[in-house]
Coordinates of C-alpha atoms and ligand atoms in Angstrom, one line a residue:
X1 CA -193.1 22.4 129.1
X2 CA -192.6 24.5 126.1
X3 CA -195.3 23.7 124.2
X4 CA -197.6 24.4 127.6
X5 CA -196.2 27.4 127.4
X6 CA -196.4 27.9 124.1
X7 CA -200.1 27.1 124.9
X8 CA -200.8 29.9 127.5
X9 CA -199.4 32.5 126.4
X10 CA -202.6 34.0 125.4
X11 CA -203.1 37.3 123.1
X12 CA -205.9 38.6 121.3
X13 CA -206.3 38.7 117.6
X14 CA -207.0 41.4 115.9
X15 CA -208.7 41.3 112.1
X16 CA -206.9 42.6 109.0
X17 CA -209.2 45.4 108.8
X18 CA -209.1 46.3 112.7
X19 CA -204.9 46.0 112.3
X20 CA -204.8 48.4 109.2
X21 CA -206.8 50.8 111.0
X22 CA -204.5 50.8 114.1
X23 CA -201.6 50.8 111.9
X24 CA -203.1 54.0 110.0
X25 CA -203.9 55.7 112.7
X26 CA -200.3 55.5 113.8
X27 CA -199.0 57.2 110.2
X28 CA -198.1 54.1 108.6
X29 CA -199.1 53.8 104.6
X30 CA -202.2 51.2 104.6
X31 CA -203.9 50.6 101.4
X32 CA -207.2 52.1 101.0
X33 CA -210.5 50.0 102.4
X34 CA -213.6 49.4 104.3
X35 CA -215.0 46.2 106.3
X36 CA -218.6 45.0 105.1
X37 CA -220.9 42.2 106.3
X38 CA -223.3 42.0 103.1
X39 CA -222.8 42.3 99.2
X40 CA -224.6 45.0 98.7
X41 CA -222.0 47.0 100.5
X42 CA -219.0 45.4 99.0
X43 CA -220.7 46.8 95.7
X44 CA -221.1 50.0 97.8
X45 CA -217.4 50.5 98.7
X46 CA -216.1 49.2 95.2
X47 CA -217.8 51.7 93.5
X48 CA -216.7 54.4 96.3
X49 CA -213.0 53.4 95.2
X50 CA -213.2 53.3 91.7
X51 CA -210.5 51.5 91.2
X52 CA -209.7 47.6 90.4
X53 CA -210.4 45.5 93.8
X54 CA -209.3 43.7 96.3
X55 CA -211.5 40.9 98.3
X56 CA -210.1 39.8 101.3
X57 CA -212.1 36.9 103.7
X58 CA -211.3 38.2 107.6
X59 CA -210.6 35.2 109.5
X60 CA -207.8 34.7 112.4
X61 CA -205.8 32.9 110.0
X62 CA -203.1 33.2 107.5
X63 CA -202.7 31.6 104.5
X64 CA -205.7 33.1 102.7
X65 CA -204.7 33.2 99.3
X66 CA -203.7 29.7 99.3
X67 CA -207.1 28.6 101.0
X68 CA -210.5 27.0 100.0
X69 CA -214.5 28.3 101.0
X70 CA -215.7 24.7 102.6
X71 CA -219.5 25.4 101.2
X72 CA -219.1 27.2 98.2
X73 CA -215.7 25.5 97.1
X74 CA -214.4 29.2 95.5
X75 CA -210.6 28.9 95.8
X76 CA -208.7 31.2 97.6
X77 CA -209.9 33.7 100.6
X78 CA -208.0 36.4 98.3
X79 CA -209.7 38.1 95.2
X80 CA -208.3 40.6 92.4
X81 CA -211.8 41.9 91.1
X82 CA -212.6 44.3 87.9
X83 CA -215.7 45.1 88.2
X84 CA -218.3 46.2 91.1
X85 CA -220.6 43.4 89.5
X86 CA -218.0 40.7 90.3
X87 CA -217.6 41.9 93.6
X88 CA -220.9 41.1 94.3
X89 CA -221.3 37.7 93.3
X90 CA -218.2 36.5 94.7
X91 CA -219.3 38.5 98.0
X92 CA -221.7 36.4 98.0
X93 CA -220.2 32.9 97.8
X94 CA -217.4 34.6 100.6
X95 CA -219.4 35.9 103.3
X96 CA -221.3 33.4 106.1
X97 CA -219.1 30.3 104.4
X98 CA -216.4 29.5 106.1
X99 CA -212.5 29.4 105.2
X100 CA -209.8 26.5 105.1
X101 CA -206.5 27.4 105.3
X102 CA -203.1 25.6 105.8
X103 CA -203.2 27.6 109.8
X104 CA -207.3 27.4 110.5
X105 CA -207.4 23.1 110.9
X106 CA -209.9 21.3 109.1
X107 CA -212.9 23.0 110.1
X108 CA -212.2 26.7 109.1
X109 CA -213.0 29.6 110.4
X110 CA -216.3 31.1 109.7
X111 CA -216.0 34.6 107.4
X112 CA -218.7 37.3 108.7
X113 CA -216.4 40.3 107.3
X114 CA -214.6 40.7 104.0
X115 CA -211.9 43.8 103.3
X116 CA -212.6 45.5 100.4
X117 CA -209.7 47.1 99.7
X118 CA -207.6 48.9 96.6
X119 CA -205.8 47.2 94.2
X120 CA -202.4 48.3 94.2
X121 CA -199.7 47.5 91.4
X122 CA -197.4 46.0 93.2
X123 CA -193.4 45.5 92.1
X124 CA -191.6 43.8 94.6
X125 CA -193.0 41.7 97.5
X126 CA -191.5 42.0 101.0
X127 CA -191.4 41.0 104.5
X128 CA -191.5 42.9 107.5
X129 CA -192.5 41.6 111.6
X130 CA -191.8 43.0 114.9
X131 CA -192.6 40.4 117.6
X132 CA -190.5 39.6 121.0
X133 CA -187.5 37.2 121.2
X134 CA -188.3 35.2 124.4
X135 CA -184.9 33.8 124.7
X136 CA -183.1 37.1 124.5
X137 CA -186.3 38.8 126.2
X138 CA -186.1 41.5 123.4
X139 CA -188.3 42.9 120.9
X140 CA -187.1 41.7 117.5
X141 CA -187.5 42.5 113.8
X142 CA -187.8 40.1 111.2
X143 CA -187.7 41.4 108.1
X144 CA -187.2 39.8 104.0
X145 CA -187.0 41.6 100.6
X146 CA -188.9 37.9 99.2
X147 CA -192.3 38.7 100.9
X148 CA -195.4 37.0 99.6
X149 CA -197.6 34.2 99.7
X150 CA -194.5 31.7 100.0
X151 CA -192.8 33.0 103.1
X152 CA -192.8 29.6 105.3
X153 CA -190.4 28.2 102.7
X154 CA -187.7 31.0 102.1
X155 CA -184.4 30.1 103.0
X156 CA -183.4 30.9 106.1
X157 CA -180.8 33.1 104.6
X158 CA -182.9 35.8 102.8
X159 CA -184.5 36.4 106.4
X160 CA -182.8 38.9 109.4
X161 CA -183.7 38.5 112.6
X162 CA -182.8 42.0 114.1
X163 CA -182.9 42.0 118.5
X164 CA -183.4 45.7 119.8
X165 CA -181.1 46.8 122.8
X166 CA -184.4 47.8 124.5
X167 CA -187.6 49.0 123.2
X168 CA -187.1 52.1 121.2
X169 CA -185.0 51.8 117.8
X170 CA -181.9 53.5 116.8
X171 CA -180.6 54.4 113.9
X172 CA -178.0 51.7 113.4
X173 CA -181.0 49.4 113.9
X174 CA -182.4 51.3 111.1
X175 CA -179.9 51.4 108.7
X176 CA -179.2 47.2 108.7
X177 CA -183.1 46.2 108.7
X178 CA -183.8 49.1 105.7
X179 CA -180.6 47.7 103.8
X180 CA -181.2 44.2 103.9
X181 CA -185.0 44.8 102.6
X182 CA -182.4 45.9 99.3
X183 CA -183.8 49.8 98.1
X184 CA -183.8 50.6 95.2
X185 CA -182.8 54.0 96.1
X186 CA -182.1 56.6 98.7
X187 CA -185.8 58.0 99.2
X188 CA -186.8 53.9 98.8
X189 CA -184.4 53.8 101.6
X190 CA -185.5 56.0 103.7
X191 CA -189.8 55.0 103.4
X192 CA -188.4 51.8 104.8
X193 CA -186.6 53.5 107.7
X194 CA -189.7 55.5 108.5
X195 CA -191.5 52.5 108.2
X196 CA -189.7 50.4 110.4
X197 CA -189.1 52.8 113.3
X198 CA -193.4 53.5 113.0
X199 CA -193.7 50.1 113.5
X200 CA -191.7 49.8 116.3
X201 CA -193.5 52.3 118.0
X202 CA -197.1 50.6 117.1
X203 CA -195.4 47.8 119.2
X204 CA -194.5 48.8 122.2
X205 CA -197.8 51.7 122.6
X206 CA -200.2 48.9 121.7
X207 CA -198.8 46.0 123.6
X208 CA -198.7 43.9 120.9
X209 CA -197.3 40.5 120.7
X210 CA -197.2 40.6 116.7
X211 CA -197.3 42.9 114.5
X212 CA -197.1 41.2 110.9
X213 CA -196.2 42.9 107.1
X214 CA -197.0 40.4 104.3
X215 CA -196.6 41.7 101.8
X216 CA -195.5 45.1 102.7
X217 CA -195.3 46.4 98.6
X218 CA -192.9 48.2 96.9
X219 CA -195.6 49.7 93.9
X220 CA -194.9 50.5 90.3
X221 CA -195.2 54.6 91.1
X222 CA -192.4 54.3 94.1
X223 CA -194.6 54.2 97.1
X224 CA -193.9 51.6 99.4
X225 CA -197.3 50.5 100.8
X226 CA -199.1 47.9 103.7
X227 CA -201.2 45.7 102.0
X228 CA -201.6 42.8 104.4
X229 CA -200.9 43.1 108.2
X230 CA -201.4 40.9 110.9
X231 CA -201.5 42.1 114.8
X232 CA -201.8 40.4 118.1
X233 CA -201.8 42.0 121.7
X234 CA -200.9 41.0 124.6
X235 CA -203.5 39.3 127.0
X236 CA -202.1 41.0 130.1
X237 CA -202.1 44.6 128.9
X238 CA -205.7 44.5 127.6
X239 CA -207.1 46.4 130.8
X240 CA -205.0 49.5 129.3
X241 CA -205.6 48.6 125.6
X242 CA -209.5 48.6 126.1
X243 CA -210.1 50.6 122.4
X244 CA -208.1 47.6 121.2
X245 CA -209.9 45.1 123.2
X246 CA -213.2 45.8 122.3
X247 CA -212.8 44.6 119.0
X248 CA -212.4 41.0 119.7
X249 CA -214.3 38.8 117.4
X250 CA -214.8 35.6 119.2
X251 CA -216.4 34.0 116.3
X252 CA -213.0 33.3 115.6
X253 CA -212.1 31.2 118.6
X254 CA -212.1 27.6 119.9
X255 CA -215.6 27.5 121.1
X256 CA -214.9 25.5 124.3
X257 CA -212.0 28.4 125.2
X258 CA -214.9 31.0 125.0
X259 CA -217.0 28.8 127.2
X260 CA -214.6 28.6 129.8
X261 CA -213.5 32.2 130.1
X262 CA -216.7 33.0 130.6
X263 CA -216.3 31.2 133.8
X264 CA -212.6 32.3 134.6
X265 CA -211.6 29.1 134.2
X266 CA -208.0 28.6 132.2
X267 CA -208.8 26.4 129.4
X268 CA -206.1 25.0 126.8
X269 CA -206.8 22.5 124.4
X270 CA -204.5 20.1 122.9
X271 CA -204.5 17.5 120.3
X272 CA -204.5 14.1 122.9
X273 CA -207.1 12.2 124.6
X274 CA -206.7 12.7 128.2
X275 CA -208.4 15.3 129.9
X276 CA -206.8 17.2 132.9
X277 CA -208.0 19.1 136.1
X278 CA -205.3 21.0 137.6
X279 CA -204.6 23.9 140.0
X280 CA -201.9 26.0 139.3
X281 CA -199.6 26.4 136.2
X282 CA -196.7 24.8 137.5
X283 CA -198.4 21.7 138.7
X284 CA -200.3 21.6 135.1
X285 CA -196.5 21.6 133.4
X286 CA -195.4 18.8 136.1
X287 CA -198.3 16.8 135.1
X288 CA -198.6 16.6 131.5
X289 CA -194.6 16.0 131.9
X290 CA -195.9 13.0 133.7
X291 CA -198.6 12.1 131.5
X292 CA -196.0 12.5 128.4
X293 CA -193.5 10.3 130.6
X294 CA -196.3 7.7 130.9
X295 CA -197.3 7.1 127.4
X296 CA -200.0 9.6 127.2
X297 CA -201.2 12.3 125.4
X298 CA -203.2 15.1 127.6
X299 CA -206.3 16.6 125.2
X300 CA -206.7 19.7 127.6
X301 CA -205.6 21.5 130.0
X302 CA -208.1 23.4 132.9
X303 CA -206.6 25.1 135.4
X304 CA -209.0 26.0 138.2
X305 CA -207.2 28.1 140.2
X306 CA -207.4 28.8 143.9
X307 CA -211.0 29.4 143.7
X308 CA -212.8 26.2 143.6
X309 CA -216.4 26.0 144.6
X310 CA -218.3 22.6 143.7
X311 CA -219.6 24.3 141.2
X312 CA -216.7 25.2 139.3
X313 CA -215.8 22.1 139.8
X314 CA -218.9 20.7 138.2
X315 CA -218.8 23.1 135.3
X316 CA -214.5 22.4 134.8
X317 CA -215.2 18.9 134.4
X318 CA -218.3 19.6 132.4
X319 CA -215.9 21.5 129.4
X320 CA -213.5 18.3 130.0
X321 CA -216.1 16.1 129.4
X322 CA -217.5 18.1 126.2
X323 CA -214.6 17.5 124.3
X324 CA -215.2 13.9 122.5
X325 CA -211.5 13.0 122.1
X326 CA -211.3 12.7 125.7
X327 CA -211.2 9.2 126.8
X328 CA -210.4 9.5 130.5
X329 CA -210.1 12.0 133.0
X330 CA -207.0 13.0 135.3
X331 CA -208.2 15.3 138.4
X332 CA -205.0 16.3 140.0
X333 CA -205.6 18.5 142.7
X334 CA -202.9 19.8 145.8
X335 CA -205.5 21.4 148.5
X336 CA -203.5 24.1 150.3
X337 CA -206.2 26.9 149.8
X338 CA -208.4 24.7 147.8
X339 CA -210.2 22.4 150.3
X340 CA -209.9 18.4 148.7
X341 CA -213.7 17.7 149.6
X342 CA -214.6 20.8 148.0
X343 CA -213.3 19.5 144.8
X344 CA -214.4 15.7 145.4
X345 CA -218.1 16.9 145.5
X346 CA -217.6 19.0 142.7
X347 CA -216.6 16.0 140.4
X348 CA -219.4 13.7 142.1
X349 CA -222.1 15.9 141.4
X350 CA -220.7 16.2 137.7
X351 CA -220.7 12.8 137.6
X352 CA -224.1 12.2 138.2
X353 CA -225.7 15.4 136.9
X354 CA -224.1 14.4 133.4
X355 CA -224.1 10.7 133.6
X356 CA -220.1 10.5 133.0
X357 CA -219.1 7.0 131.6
X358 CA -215.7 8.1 131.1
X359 CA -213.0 6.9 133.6
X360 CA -211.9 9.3 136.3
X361 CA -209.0 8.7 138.2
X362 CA -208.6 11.2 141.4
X363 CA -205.5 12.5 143.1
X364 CA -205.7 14.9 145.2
X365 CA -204.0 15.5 148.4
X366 CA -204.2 17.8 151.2
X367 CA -206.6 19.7 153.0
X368 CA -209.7 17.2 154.0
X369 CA -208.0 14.2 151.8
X370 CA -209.8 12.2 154.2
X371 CA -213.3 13.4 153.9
X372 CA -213.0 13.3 150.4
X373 CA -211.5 9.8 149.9
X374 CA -214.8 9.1 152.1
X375 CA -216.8 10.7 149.9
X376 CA -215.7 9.6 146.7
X377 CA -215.6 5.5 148.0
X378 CA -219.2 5.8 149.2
X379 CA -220.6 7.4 145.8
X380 CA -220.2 4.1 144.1
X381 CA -219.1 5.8 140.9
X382 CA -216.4 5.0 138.7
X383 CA -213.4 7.3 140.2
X384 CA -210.5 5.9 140.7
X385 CA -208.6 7.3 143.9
X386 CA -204.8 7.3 144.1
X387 CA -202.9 9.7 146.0
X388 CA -199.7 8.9 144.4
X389 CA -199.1 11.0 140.8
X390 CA -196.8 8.3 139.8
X391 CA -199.1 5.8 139.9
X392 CA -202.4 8.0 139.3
X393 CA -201.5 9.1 136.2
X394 CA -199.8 5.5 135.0
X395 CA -203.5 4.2 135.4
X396 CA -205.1 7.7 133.7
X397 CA -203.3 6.7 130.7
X398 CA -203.8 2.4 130.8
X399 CA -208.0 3.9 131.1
X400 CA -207.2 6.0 128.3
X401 CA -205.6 2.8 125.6
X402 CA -208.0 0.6 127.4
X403 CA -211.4 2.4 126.3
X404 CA -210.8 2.7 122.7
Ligands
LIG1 P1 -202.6 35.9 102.9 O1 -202.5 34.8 101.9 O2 -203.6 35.5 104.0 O3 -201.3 36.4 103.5 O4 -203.4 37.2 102.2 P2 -202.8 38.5 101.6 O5 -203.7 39.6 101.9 O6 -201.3 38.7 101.8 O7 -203.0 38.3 100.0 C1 -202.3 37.3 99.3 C2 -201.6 37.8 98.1 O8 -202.4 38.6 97.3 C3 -200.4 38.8 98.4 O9 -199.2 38.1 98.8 C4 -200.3 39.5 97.2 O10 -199.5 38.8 96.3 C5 -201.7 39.6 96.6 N1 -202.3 40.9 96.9 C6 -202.9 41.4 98.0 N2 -203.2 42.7 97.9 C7 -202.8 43.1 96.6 C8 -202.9 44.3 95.9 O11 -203.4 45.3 96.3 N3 -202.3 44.3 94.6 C9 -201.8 43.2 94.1 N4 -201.2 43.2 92.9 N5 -201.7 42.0 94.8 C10 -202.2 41.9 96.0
LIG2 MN1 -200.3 38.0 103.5

């Protein structure tokens, strides 16, 4: 159950560029830089700075520094640069390849943008991220004075986790995050401070989810600047964040997901090999507790909702069926609203239409069960109908083992 929900909690992603600017905008110190798409502009911009470089790939991953171009093999999505020339020629082994980090999965994420930003001198590496404590339903701050590329493997005890009584924060709240980021001095002190409570604010007006310092610098002159940032928002709030949500870049997304959105259909994909037709959130949790409890591993997730027509129920189990480590089909369907033969002729017709070898076991129940039992018998194909979950999903999973 939690990793379902771990699963649909859906937030949009924002790009490193697109987060500086939001984070600028709302008074906090960002570095100095511009997005391009070609070169030629990376030159452009380099030269506009005049001052050592920066080359950041912009994919929805972290772990840049520390990842590899698939095509052009360049290490590391993260460049220090001298000259404008260089820029240029490793702009051009960057952009249209496509990044592997430790957080993207084998096949990458494709790089159409690249931060060209200033080179700062940077002295001491920290850690700063506001994000909500689901537990203590609070927003929390997480904050480190051992930022950097290494962050996944600090110990636990160089890290504070810092709740907020509600949303706004207070000076006590101030005071133990800036002191355990270890100033160097008073006016150190207080950047952090103002830092920190600009942040907070960033959070709560944007409705984000995330908002992620690493590393947030301390520099050789004394500033205390944002060189890397990270933001999500929140899904739900995105009809009031619609500056925000206009910059979505769903290049960077599973391309199935996108597919099914466009449809309104609720999409989640997951690393087994059973794929799953469900209404409803809660009986999508029930089920792949079931399908866990069986022996199983569910590769998806689509939850159709209470508006099934035949053809979303055609074009649901289409997106099942595109995903190749699915080896059989589980359509568990309750028909309250949702009318059973509705969904039965649904699945037929994706059946034939798309010549489905894969075994589909049915089990739905409720309004017209009858017809649709009727219907699903008399097509001849191979669908499975059992009206018990138990048992349904006990043979879902034996079709699964048995077909490989
Ligand atoms: P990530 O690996 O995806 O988190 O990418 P970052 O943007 O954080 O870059 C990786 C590392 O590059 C950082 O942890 C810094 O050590 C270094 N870095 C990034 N920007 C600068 C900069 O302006 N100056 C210096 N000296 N180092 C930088
Ligand atoms: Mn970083």
């Amino acid at each position: 159950m939690r990793a379902l929900l771990r699963y649909t909690a859906r937030k949009l992603s924002l790009h490193e560029f697109q987060a500086a600017a939001l984070l600028g905008k709302n008074g906090l110190p960002v570095v100095r830089g511009e997005a391009v798409q070609t070169p030629g502009d990376a030159i452009k911009v380099a030269e506009k700075l005049k001052t050592d470089i920066v080359l950041k790939a912009q994919v929805h991953a972290g772990g840049r520094g520390r990842g590899v171009f698939k095509n052009s093999k360049l290490q590391s999505g993260v460049h220090i640069v001298k000259s404008p020339k260089e820029v240029g020629t490793l702009a051009s082994k960057m952009i249209g390849d496509i990044l592997i980090t430790k957080q993207t999965g084998a096949e990458g994420k494709p790089v159409s943008y690249l931060y060209v930003t200033e080179k700062v001198s940077i002295k001491r590496e920290l850690y700063i991220a506001i994000t909500t404590d689901r537990e203590k339903a609070a927003v929390k701050i997480i904050a480190s004075s051992r930022g950097g590329m290494g962050i996944e493997e600090l110990d636990p005890k160089y890290v504070l986790q810092h709740c907020l009584k509600g949303t706004q924060v207070g000076e006590s709240d101030l005071e133990a995050i800036s002191q355990f980021m270890e100033p160097e001095n008073a006016a150190q002190k207080e950047q952090f401070k103002d830092i920190v409570s600009k942040l907070t604010k960033t959070f709560v007006s944007s409705d984000a989810t995330l908002i992620e310092i690493n590393p947030l610098g301390v520099l050789e002159d004394g500033r205390v600047a944002i060189c890397d940032s990270k933001v999500t928002i929140d899904d739900n709030a995105l009809f009031r964040q619609k500056e925000l949500a206009a910059l979505e870049d769903i290049t960077q997304k599973d391309a199935t997901e996108v597919n099914a959105q466009k449809d309104d259909l609720n999409y989640i994909k997951l690393s087994g090999d059973i794929g799953c037709l469900v209404n409803g959130a809660g009986l999508a949790m029930a089920t792949m507790d079931l399908i866990n409890f069986k022996g199983g591993k569910p590769a998806n997730f689509l939850d159709i909702g209470g508006g099934a027509t035949p053809e979303r129920v055609r074009k649901a189990i289409e997106i099942i069926n595109s995903d190749t480590n699915v080896k059989s089909i589980l359509v568990n369907i309750f028909g309250g609203i949702v009318r059973c033969d509705v969904v039965a002729q649904g699945v037929i017709s994706a059946v034939e239409a798309l010549r489905i070898q894969k075994p589909i076991v049915m089990r739905i129940k409720g309004t017209n069960s009858e017809e649709a039992k009727e219907m699903v018998k008399s097509s001849k194909l191979k669908i499975f109908w059992d009206e018990n979950p138990d048992s349904a999903v006990g043979l879902c999973v034996q079709q699964a083992v048995s077909s490989i």
